Structure formats: structure tokens, C-alpha cells
PDB file of C-alpha atoms in Angstrom:
ATOM      1  CA  GLY A   3      63.388-157.489-262.522  1.00 63.00           C
ATOM      2  CA  ALA A   4      65.237-159.130-265.428  1.00 78.00           C
ATOM      3  CA  VAL A   5      65.130-162.746-264.310  1.00 90.00           C
ATOM      4  CA  VAL A   6      65.999-165.528-266.712  1.00 94.00           C
ATOM      5  CA  SER A   7      65.210-169.081-265.722  1.00 95.00           C
ATOM      6  CA  GLN A   8      66.477-172.300-267.233  1.00 96.00           C
ATOM      7  CA  HIS A   9      64.998-175.737-266.841  1.00 96.00           C
ATOM      8  CA  PRO A  10      66.149-178.308-266.086  1.00 96.00           C
ATOM      9  CA  SER A  11      69.151-177.176-264.057  1.00 95.00           C
ATOM     10  CA  TRP A  12      70.722-180.575-264.533  1.00 95.00           C
ATOM     11  CA  VAL A  13      69.909-183.625-266.604  1.00 96.00           C
ATOM     12  CA  ILE A  14      71.444-187.041-267.117  1.00 96.00           C
ATOM     13  CA  CYS A  15      70.508-188.998-270.212  1.00 95.00           C
ATOM     14  CA  LYS A  16      71.542-192.054-272.146  1.00 96.00           C
ATOM     15  CA  SER A  17      73.552-191.792-275.320  1.00 97.00           C
ATOM     16  CA  GLY A  18      71.296-191.488-278.363  1.00 96.00           C
ATOM     17  CA  THR A  19      68.416-189.774-276.625  1.00 97.00           C
ATOM     18  CA  SER A  20      67.326-186.166-277.100  1.00 97.00           C
ATOM     19  CA  VAL A  21      67.193-183.571-274.374  1.00 97.00           C
ATOM     20  CA  LYS A  22      65.290-180.287-274.343  1.00 97.00           C
ATOM     21  CA  ILE A  23      66.395-177.305-272.273  1.00 97.00           C
ATOM     22  CA  GLU A  24      64.082-174.343-271.734  1.00 97.00           C
ATOM     23  CA  CYS A  25      65.051-170.723-271.245  1.00 96.00           C
ATOM     24  CA  ARG A  26      62.424-168.296-269.998  1.00 95.00           C
ATOM     25  CA  SER A  27      62.520-164.585-269.328  1.00 93.00           C
ATOM     26  CA  LEU A  28      60.229-164.326-266.328  1.00 93.00           C
ATOM     27  CA  ASP A  29      59.547-160.627-266.032  1.00 89.00           C
ATOM     28  CA  PHE A  30      60.444-159.127-269.370  1.00 89.00           C
ATOM     29  CA  GLN A  31      60.070-159.752-273.070  1.00 88.00           C
ATOM     30  CA  ALA A  32      63.153-160.879-274.947  1.00 88.00           C
ATOM     31  CA  THR A  33      63.247-160.507-278.696  1.00 82.00           C
ATOM     32  CA  THR A  34      66.671-162.109-278.773  1.00 89.00           C
ATOM     33  CA  MET A  35      68.035-164.999-276.757  1.00 93.00           C
ATOM     34  CA  PHE A  36      71.479-166.533-276.934  1.00 94.00           C
ATOM     35  CA  TRP A  37      72.695-170.039-276.191  1.00 96.00           C
ATOM     36  CA  TYR A  38      76.182-170.662-274.851  1.00 95.00           C
ATOM     37  CA  ARG A  39      78.181-173.730-274.035  1.00 96.00           C
ATOM     38  CA  GLN A  40      80.787-173.759-271.281  1.00 94.00           C
ATOM     39  CA  PHE A  41      83.377-176.428-270.602  1.00 91.00           C
ATOM     40  CA  PRO A  42      84.992-176.731-267.157  1.00 87.00           C
ATOM     41  CA  LYS A  43      87.316-173.846-266.342  1.00 84.00           C
ATOM     42  CA  GLN A  44      86.684-172.231-269.691  1.00 89.00           C
ATOM     43  CA  SER A  45      84.821-169.221-270.963  1.00 91.00           C
ATOM     44  CA  LEU A  46      81.376-169.138-272.529  1.00 92.00           C
ATOM     45  CA  MET A  47      81.222-170.026-276.204  1.00 91.00           C
ATOM     46  CA  LEU A  48      78.321-168.662-278.195  1.00 91.00           C
ATOM     47  CA  MET A  49      76.463-171.427-280.001  1.00 94.00           C
ATOM     48  CA  ALA A  50      73.578-169.589-281.596  1.00 94.00           C
ATOM     49  CA  THR A  51      71.446-166.475-281.587  1.00 92.00           C
ATOM     50  CA  SER A  52      67.715-167.015-281.365  1.00 90.00           C
ATOM     51  CA  ASN A  53      65.251-164.405-282.579  1.00 87.00           C
ATOM     52  CA  GLU A  54      61.573-164.695-281.799  1.00 83.00           C
ATOM     53  CA  GLY A  55      59.607-165.987-284.733  1.00 82.00           C
ATOM     54  CA  SER A  56      62.567-166.668-287.001  1.00 84.00           C
ATOM     55  CA  LYS A  57      65.278-169.244-287.506  1.00 88.00           C
ATOM     56  CA  ALA A  58      68.254-169.230-285.211  1.00 92.00           C
ATOM     57  CA  THR A  59      71.645-168.073-286.410  1.00 93.00           C
ATOM     58  CA  TYR A  60      74.333-170.595-285.590  1.00 95.00           C
ATOM     59  CA  GLU A  61      77.992-169.918-284.978  1.00 93.00           C
ATOM     60  CA  GLN A  62      80.558-171.523-287.194  1.00 92.00           C
ATOM     61  CA  GLY A  63      81.168-175.128-286.249  1.00 93.00           C
ATOM     62  CA  VAL A  64      77.865-175.595-284.418  1.00 95.00           C
ATOM     63  CA  GLU A  65      75.658-178.237-286.022  1.00 94.00           C
ATOM     64  CA  LYS A  66      72.166-176.834-286.419  1.00 92.00           C
ATOM     65  CA  ASP A  67      70.647-180.295-286.886  1.00 94.00           C
ATOM     66  CA  LYS A  68      72.172-181.448-283.627  1.00 96.00           C
ATOM     67  CA  PHE A  69      71.333-178.394-281.553  1.00 97.00           C
ATOM     68  CA  LEU A  70      67.776-177.436-282.449  1.00 96.00           C
ATOM     69  CA  ILE A  71      66.703-174.016-281.267  1.00 94.00           C
ATOM     70  CA  ASN A  72      63.157-172.756-281.149  1.00 91.00           C
ATOM     71  CA  HIS A  73      62.140-169.279-280.035  1.00 89.00           C
ATOM     72  CA  ALA A  74      58.379-169.567-280.126  1.00 82.00           C
ATOM     73  CA  SER A  75      57.468-166.585-277.972  1.00 89.00           C
ATOM     74  CA  LEU A  76      58.956-163.417-276.517  1.00 89.00           C
ATOM     75  CA  THR A  77      59.615-165.201-273.240  1.00 92.00           C
ATOM     76  CA  LEU A  78      60.683-168.699-274.232  1.00 94.00           C
ATOM     77  CA  SER A  79      63.496-170.280-276.209  1.00 94.00           C
ATOM     78  CA  THR A  80      64.334-173.977-276.224  1.00 96.00           C
ATOM     79  CA  LEU A  81      67.510-175.854-277.060  1.00 97.00           C
ATOM     80  CA  THR A  82      67.155-179.507-278.003  1.00 97.00           C
ATOM     81  CA  VAL A  83      70.283-181.632-278.097  1.00 97.00           C
ATOM     82  CA  THR A  84      69.381-184.410-280.491  1.00 97.00           C
ATOM     83  CA  SER A  85      70.890-187.898-280.381  1.00 96.00           C
ATOM     84  CA  ALA A  86      73.126-186.856-277.532  1.00 96.00           C
ATOM     85  CA  HIS A  87      76.584-188.351-277.118  1.00 96.00           C
ATOM     86  CA  PRO A  88      79.010-188.167-274.189  1.00 96.00           C
ATOM     87  CA  GLU A  89      80.970-185.391-275.907  1.00 95.00           C
ATOM     88  CA  ASP A  90      77.828-183.239-275.726  1.00 96.00           C
ATOM     89  CA  SER A  91      78.092-183.260-271.946  1.00 96.00           C
ATOM     90  CA  SER A  92      78.563-179.670-270.910  1.00 96.00           C
ATOM     91  CA  PHE A  93      77.107-176.669-269.118  1.00 96.00           C
ATOM     92  CA  TYR A  94      74.599-174.903-271.365  1.00 97.00           C
ATOM     93  CA  ILE A  95      73.666-171.326-270.536  1.00 96.00           C
ATOM     94  CA  CYS A  96      71.094-169.065-272.132  1.00 96.00           C
ATOM     95  CA  SER A  97      70.877-165.313-272.009  1.00 93.00           C
ATOM     96  CA  ALA A  98      68.156-162.890-272.994  1.00 91.00           C
ATOM     97  CA  ARG A  99      68.229-159.302-274.158  1.00 86.00           C
ATOM     98  CA  LYS A 100      65.473-157.099-272.855  1.00 80.00           C
ATOM     99  CA  ALA A 101      63.302-155.706-275.642  1.00 74.00           C
ATOM    100  CA  GLY A 102      63.726-151.929-275.717  1.00 71.00           C
ATOM    101  CA  GLY A 103      66.455-152.021-273.106  1.00 63.00           C
ATOM    102  CA  ALA A 104      70.025-150.741-273.188  1.00 66.00           C
ATOM    103  CA  GLY A 105      71.326-154.038-274.485  1.00 67.00           C
ATOM    104  CA  GLU A 106      72.322-155.770-271.270  1.00 73.00           C
ATOM    105  CA  LEU A 107      72.192-159.522-271.357  1.00 82.00           C
ATOM    106  CA  PHE A 108      70.726-161.415-268.430  1.00 88.00           C
ATOM    107  CA  PHE A 109      71.783-164.999-267.984  1.00 92.00           C
ATOM    108  CA  GLY A 110      69.949-168.085-266.851  1.00 95.00           C
ATOM    109  CA  GLU A 111      71.305-170.317-264.129  1.00 94.00           C
ATOM    110  CA  GLY A 112      72.668-172.798-266.622  1.00 96.00           C
ATOM    111  CA  SER A 113      71.813-176.429-267.340  1.00 97.00           C
ATOM    112  CA  ARG A 114      74.301-179.201-266.682  1.00 96.00           C
ATOM    113  CA  LEU A 115      73.941-182.011-269.241  1.00 97.00           C
ATOM    114  CA  THR A 116      75.616-185.350-268.643  1.00 96.00           C
ATOM    115  CA  VAL A 117      75.331-187.960-271.357  1.00 96.00           C
ATOM    116  CA  LEU A 118      76.155-191.493-270.283  1.00 95.00           C
TER     117      LEU A 118
ATOM    118  CA  GLY B   1      87.007-163.334-285.065  1.00 55.00           C
ATOM    119  CA  GLN B   2      87.071-160.972-282.131  1.00 62.00           C
ATOM    120  CA  GLN B   3      89.152-161.992-279.138  1.00 77.00           C
ATOM    121  CA  LEU B   4      89.416-160.663-275.648  1.00 89.00           C
ATOM    122  CA  ASN B   5      92.522-161.134-273.579  1.00 94.00           C
ATOM    123  CA  GLN B   6      91.675-161.139-269.906  1.00 96.00           C
ATOM    124  CA  SER B   7      94.290-161.061-267.187  1.00 96.00           C
ATOM    125  CA  PRO B   8      95.252-162.318-264.787  1.00 96.00           C
ATOM    126  CA  GLN B   9      93.908-165.840-265.233  1.00 95.00           C
ATOM    127  CA  SER B  10      93.818-166.353-261.484  1.00 95.00           C
ATOM    128  CA  MET B  11      94.454-164.425-258.307  1.00 95.00           C
ATOM    129  CA  PHE B  12      94.969-165.513-254.722  1.00 96.00           C
ATOM    130  CA  ILE B  13      94.562-162.673-252.237  1.00 95.00           C
ATOM    131  CA  GLN B  14      93.953-162.028-248.568  1.00 96.00           C
ATOM    132  CA  GLU B  15      90.670-160.695-247.319  1.00 97.00           C
ATOM    133  CA  GLY B  16      90.731-156.904-247.281  1.00 97.00           C
ATOM    134  CA  GLU B  17      93.077-156.522-250.227  1.00 97.00           C
ATOM    135  CA  ASP B  18      92.151-154.692-253.394  1.00 97.00           C
ATOM    136  CA  VAL B  19      91.959-156.521-256.720  1.00 96.00           C
ATOM    137  CA  SER B  20      92.369-155.381-260.282  1.00 97.00           C
ATOM    138  CA  MET B  21      91.756-157.260-263.511  1.00 97.00           C
ATOM    139  CA  ASN B  22      91.575-156.114-267.099  1.00 97.00           C
ATOM    140  CA  CYS B  23      90.625-157.023-270.617  1.00 97.00           C
ATOM    141  CA  THR B  24      92.148-155.906-273.878  1.00 96.00           C
ATOM    142  CA  SER B  25      91.120-156.454-277.440  1.00 95.00           C
ATOM    143  CA  SER B  26      92.338-155.749-280.930  1.00 91.00           C
ATOM    144  CA  SER B  27      88.762-154.799-281.828  1.00 90.00           C
ATOM    145  CA  ILE B  28      86.605-151.874-280.792  1.00 92.00           C
ATOM    146  CA  PHE B  29      83.523-152.566-278.685  1.00 92.00           C
ATOM    147  CA  ASN B  30      80.447-150.403-278.128  1.00 90.00           C
ATOM    148  CA  THR B  31      79.745-151.797-274.690  1.00 92.00           C
ATOM    149  CA  TRP B  32      81.862-153.439-272.020  1.00 94.00           C
ATOM    150  CA  LEU B  33      80.278-155.680-269.418  1.00 93.00           C
ATOM    151  CA  TRP B  34      81.648-157.367-266.338  1.00 96.00           C
ATOM    152  CA  TYR B  35      80.086-160.566-264.991  1.00 95.00           C
ATOM    153  CA  LYS B  36      80.701-162.818-262.006  1.00 96.00           C
ATOM    154  CA  GLN B  37      80.042-166.548-262.189  1.00 95.00           C
ATOM    155  CA  ASP B  38      79.771-168.831-259.177  1.00 93.00           C
ATOM    156  CA  PRO B  39      80.291-172.594-259.640  1.00 88.00           C
ATOM    157  CA  GLY B  40      77.333-174.253-261.327  1.00 89.00           C
ATOM    158  CA  GLU B  41      75.569-170.949-261.906  1.00 92.00           C
ATOM    159  CA  GLY B  42      75.093-168.593-264.809  1.00 93.00           C
ATOM    160  CA  PRO B  43      76.995-165.295-265.003  1.00 93.00           C
ATOM    161  CA  VAL B  44      75.557-162.364-263.092  1.00 92.00           C
ATOM    162  CA  LEU B  45      75.970-158.858-264.460  1.00 91.00           C
ATOM    163  CA  LEU B  46      78.072-156.624-262.198  1.00 95.00           C
ATOM    164  CA  ILE B  47      78.683-153.486-264.209  1.00 94.00           C
ATOM    165  CA  ALA B  48      77.791-152.261-267.706  1.00 92.00           C
ATOM    166  CA  LEU B  49      79.776-149.541-269.484  1.00 94.00           C
ATOM    167  CA  TYR B  50      78.405-147.746-272.524  1.00 92.00           C
ATOM    168  CA  LYS B  51      80.744-144.851-273.326  1.00 93.00           C
ATOM    169  CA  ALA B  52      84.474-144.581-273.886  1.00 94.00           C
ATOM    170  CA  GLY B  53      86.114-143.192-270.762  1.00 95.00           C
ATOM    171  CA  GLU B  54      83.126-144.044-268.581  1.00 95.00           C
ATOM    172  CA  LEU B  55      83.971-144.905-264.980  1.00 97.00           C
ATOM    173  CA  THR B  56      81.206-146.675-263.076  1.00 96.00           C
ATOM    174  CA  SER B  57      80.981-147.988-259.530  1.00 96.00           C
ATOM    175  CA  ASN B  58      78.738-150.599-257.961  1.00 95.00           C
ATOM    176  CA  GLY B  59      79.474-150.788-254.249  1.00 96.00           C
ATOM    177  CA  ARG B  60      83.060-151.972-253.849  1.00 97.00           C
ATOM    178  CA  LEU B  61      83.379-152.555-257.588  1.00 97.00           C
ATOM    179  CA  THR B  62      84.639-149.976-260.053  1.00 98.00           C
ATOM    180  CA  ALA B  63      85.025-150.475-263.782  1.00 98.00           C
ATOM    181  CA  GLN B  64      86.177-148.283-266.633  1.00 97.00           C
ATOM    182  CA  PHE B  65      85.597-148.294-270.374  1.00 96.00           C
ATOM    183  CA  GLY B  66      88.940-147.489-272.007  1.00 95.00           C
ATOM    184  CA  ILE B  67      89.281-144.383-274.134  1.00 95.00           C
ATOM    185  CA  THR B  68      90.357-146.431-277.140  1.00 93.00           C
ATOM    186  CA  ARG B  69      87.250-148.670-276.684  1.00 93.00           C
ATOM    187  CA  LYS B  70      89.571-151.647-276.818  1.00 94.00           C
ATOM    188  CA  ASP B  71      90.033-152.243-273.122  1.00 96.00           C
ATOM    189  CA  SER B  72      88.373-152.202-269.731  1.00 97.00           C
ATOM    190  CA  PHE B  73      89.356-152.846-266.143  1.00 97.00           C
ATOM    191  CA  LEU B  74      87.524-153.945-263.018  1.00 98.00           C
ATOM    192  CA  ASN B  75      88.666-153.098-259.510  1.00 98.00           C
ATOM    193  CA  ILE B  76      87.351-154.680-256.332  1.00 98.00           C
ATOM    194  CA  SER B  77      88.216-152.870-253.131  1.00 97.00           C
ATOM    195  CA  ALA B  78      88.464-154.374-249.663  1.00 97.00           C
ATOM    196  CA  SER B  79      87.800-157.926-250.837  1.00 97.00           C
ATOM    197  CA  ILE B  80      85.693-160.290-248.760  1.00 96.00           C
ATOM    198  CA  PRO B  81      85.387-164.107-248.913  1.00 95.00           C
ATOM    199  CA  SER B  82      82.148-163.973-250.918  1.00 95.00           C
ATOM    200  CA  ASP B  83      83.998-162.233-253.747  1.00 96.00           C
ATOM    201  CA  VAL B  84      85.352-165.660-254.670  1.00 96.00           C
ATOM    202  CA  GLY B  85      84.350-166.715-258.149  1.00 95.00           C
ATOM    203  CA  ILE B  86      85.186-166.294-261.802  1.00 96.00           C
ATOM    204  CA  TYR B  87      84.979-162.823-263.273  1.00 97.00           C
ATOM    205  CA  PHE B  88      84.383-162.404-266.979  1.00 96.00           C
ATOM    206  CA  CYS B  89      84.661-159.322-269.103  1.00 96.00           C
ATOM    207  CA  ALA B  90      82.550-159.147-272.226  1.00 93.00           C
ATOM    208  CA  GLY B  91      82.609-156.770-275.151  1.00 92.00           C
ATOM    209  CA  ARG B  92      79.568-156.112-277.250  1.00 89.00           C
ATOM    210  CA  SER B  93      79.673-155.132-280.896  1.00 84.00           C
ATOM    211  CA  GLY B  94      76.310-155.094-282.615  1.00 80.00           C
ATOM    212  CA  SER B  95      74.343-158.031-281.261  1.00 75.00           C
ATOM    213  CA  ARG B  96      77.380-160.180-280.563  1.00 78.00           C
ATOM    214  CA  LEU B  97      78.867-160.555-277.089  1.00 84.00           C
ATOM    215  CA  THR B  98      82.444-161.798-276.847  1.00 89.00           C
ATOM    216  CA  PHE B  99      83.733-163.079-273.519  1.00 92.00           C
ATOM    217  CA  GLY B 100      87.168-162.971-272.011  1.00 94.00           C
ATOM    218  CA  GLU B 101      88.721-166.144-270.665  1.00 93.00           C
ATOM    219  CA  GLY B 102      87.863-165.267-267.100  1.00 95.00           C
ATOM    220  CA  THR B 103      89.766-164.457-263.905  1.00 96.00           C
ATOM    221  CA  GLN B 104      89.465-166.958-261.063  1.00 96.00           C
ATOM    222  CA  LEU B 105      89.542-165.062-257.777  1.00 96.00           C
ATOM    223  CA  THR B 106      90.313-166.769-254.479  1.00 96.00           C
ATOM    224  CA  VAL B 107      90.058-164.782-251.254  1.00 96.00           C
ATOM    225  CA  ASN B 108      91.681-166.203-248.157  1.00 92.00           C
ATOM    226  CA  PRO B 109      90.046-165.185-244.862  1.00 89.00           C
TER     227      PRO B 109
END
């Protein structure tokens, strides 16, 4: 159990377009999901915390109007990169905390975004 | 903000050797977690530690939650080629998870 799936796993888009990435907990309910960004050979940087049914909490320096997060259900959170630019190219990873669990985070496979 | 110092940054070892890596912090954490990340994949949880002093094993992996709650180590015994990857420690305080910078492990057959 505890599988988190992201879709798409990779996406290439033109500059100025918007891209949506989905994060689903397949076999458990997740009241809280987290979105991370990872640059090559670097650690994961937390972008925002997403709570089901409420607004996301963004980390300092992360533009909430650029990275729209929606956590519409206990099994789905989405990250939309709006008006993407080449500097938004990165590996985006979500994680989900099991409701009622011991607090472990389970990560998705990641989504590679390349903005041309 | 909270910072984790993970060392070493990289290791090159021969198959069969044991490996040790550690994380230290100036802050106290309630939980320490160790993850492994393969290229192009998300991190996979290896071991979770919940109490100061706790020593936990998962196969060839052993990790400990430091008594001061500010450090943790991960040992891998008898390494094999598939142990290659990046290992991250993570400390949890409240709902926030802070990651170390990672240790890149290369195992030569």
C-alpha cells in the first residue's frame, strides 16, 4: 500500500503556456500533500503544502499566482504552472501524508517539466 | 530556517564494502527519515525513526535517531551495485519535512 502516482511523468511545453501536474494517492487518503521542486544534483525544495479543502500554504519565495495548487479531494492534488518560462523547467515531485498514519510521507515518481 | 548537513556528498566504493552516511542539524526533529532516489524517480522511503536513540534495521540498512534528536546516521552493509543512487535524510518537525543535500553513492562491481 501507500502508492502515490504523478501524471504526467514528463512534459514539454512552449513558453507562455500552462501545464497541470496531477498527484494521486492510489490506495490511501491524504489530508495533506506537499509539492517539491528539484534541480539537477540538488535536494528537494518544498514549494507548498496542500490541505484538502483549503488554500495551499506557500513557502517563502514561491509565487502562488504562478504555481496554482488545488487539493480538491482526499486523493488528488494538482499543481498548475501558469505562463511557464524556461526557468520553470525542473523536476516536480509531490508527496502525500497518510491520514491517521504515523506521519510518513510517500512520494510520487516525479514530473519532469521542460519549457522551450 | 532549519538546515540539515548531510555528509559525505558522494562516495565511491567497491561492491561488498560497508557504507555510512550521516546528517546533523542545529534544530531538534521529532522524526528522522531516510530516502533513496534513483535518477528520474521520486524518493523512496527506506527507514523511519520516531524516538531519540532508536536503532532500526531494514535488511542491510541500519539507521539511528541520535539521542540529542539533532542527528541521524544510515549504514549500508555489504553493498551491491543496485545500492547506487542518491540517499537523502529528512527531519520532520510538525508538518514540515526538511531534506539534507543528499549523498551520491556509486558502487563499483
